[in-house]
Amino acid sequence: MAGKKLEAFREWFTPRKRLWAGVALLVTATFGPRFYPSINGYWGIFIAPGIIFLCNARNPEARDKR
């Protein structure tokens, strides 16, 4: 059952959604400490997933001309 849920999530989480999720996480990590400086240490957890989502947003199959 968990396999079906994972496959459904993978189909839903398209490269375009990964791109926007990565951008949102990096924007949150950038502007969060400016708005809420008292919890500055927690904003670093948004940087790594944001970069990973941005790097994985590229879809090589869409550009393949075979």
CSV table of C-alpha atoms in Angstrom, one decimal:
chain,number,residue,atom,x,y,z
A,1,MET,CA,0.0,0.0,0.0
A,2,ALA,CA,2.8,2.4,0.7
A,3,GLY,CA,4.3,1.7,-2.7
A,4,LYS,CA,1.1,2.9,-4.4
A,5,LYS,CA,1.0,6.1,-2.3
A,6,LEU,CA,4.7,6.8,-3.2
A,7,GLU,CA,4.1,6.3,-6.9
A,8,ALA,CA,1.0,8.5,-6.8
A,9,PHE,CA,3.1,11.2,-5.0
A,10,ARG,CA,5.9,10.9,-7.6
A,11,GLU,CA,3.4,11.4,-10.4
A,12,TRP,CA,1.9,14.4,-8.7
A,13,PHE,CA,5.3,16.0,-7.7
A,14,THR,CA,6.2,17.0,-11.3
A,15,PRO,CA,9.4,18.8,-12.2
A,16,ARG,CA,7.6,22.1,-12.3
A,17,LYS,CA,6.2,21.6,-8.8
A,18,ARG,CA,9.8,20.7,-7.7
A,19,LEU,CA,11.0,23.9,-9.2
A,20,TRP,CA,8.5,26.0,-7.3
A,21,ALA,CA,9.0,24.1,-4.1
A,22,GLY,CA,12.7,24.7,-4.3
A,23,VAL,CA,12.2,28.4,-5.0
A,24,ALA,CA,9.8,28.7,-2.1
A,25,LEU,CA,12.2,27.0,0.3
A,26,LEU,CA,15.1,29.2,-0.7
A,27,VAL,CA,13.0,32.4,-0.5
A,28,THR,CA,11.8,31.3,3.0
A,29,ALA,CA,15.4,30.7,4.0
A,30,THR,CA,16.5,34.1,2.7
A,31,PHE,CA,13.7,36.3,4.0
A,32,GLY,CA,12.7,34.4,7.1
A,33,PRO,CA,15.5,35.6,9.3
A,34,ARG,CA,14.8,39.2,8.3
A,35,PHE,CA,11.2,39.0,9.4
A,36,TYR,CA,11.7,36.8,12.5
A,37,PRO,CA,15.3,37.2,13.6
A,38,SER,CA,14.7,35.6,17.0
A,39,ILE,CA,14.5,32.1,15.4
A,40,ASN,CA,17.5,32.6,13.1
A,41,GLY,CA,19.0,29.1,13.7
A,42,TYR,CA,16.1,27.2,12.2
A,43,TRP,CA,16.1,28.8,8.8
A,44,GLY,CA,19.1,26.8,7.7
A,45,ILE,CA,17.0,23.6,7.3
A,46,PHE,CA,15.3,25.2,4.3
A,47,ILE,CA,18.5,25.7,2.3
A,48,ALA,CA,19.5,22.1,1.5
A,49,PRO,CA,16.0,20.8,0.5
A,50,GLY,CA,15.6,24.0,-1.6
A,51,ILE,CA,18.8,23.4,-3.5
A,52,ILE,CA,18.0,19.7,-3.9
A,53,PHE,CA,14.5,20.4,-5.3
A,54,LEU,CA,16.0,23.0,-7.7
A,55,CYS,CA,18.6,20.6,-9.0
A,56,ASN,CA,16.1,17.8,-9.5
A,57,ALA,CA,13.6,20.1,-11.3
A,58,ARG,CA,15.4,19.6,-14.6
A,59,ASN,CA,13.6,17.1,-16.7
A,60,PRO,CA,16.0,15.5,-19.3
A,61,GLU,CA,13.3,13.5,-20.9
A,62,ALA,CA,11.5,16.6,-22.0
A,63,ARG,CA,14.5,17.8,-23.9
A,64,ASP,CA,15.4,14.5,-25.5
A,65,LYS,CA,14.9,14.6,-29.3
A,66,ARG,CA,15.0,10.9,-30.0
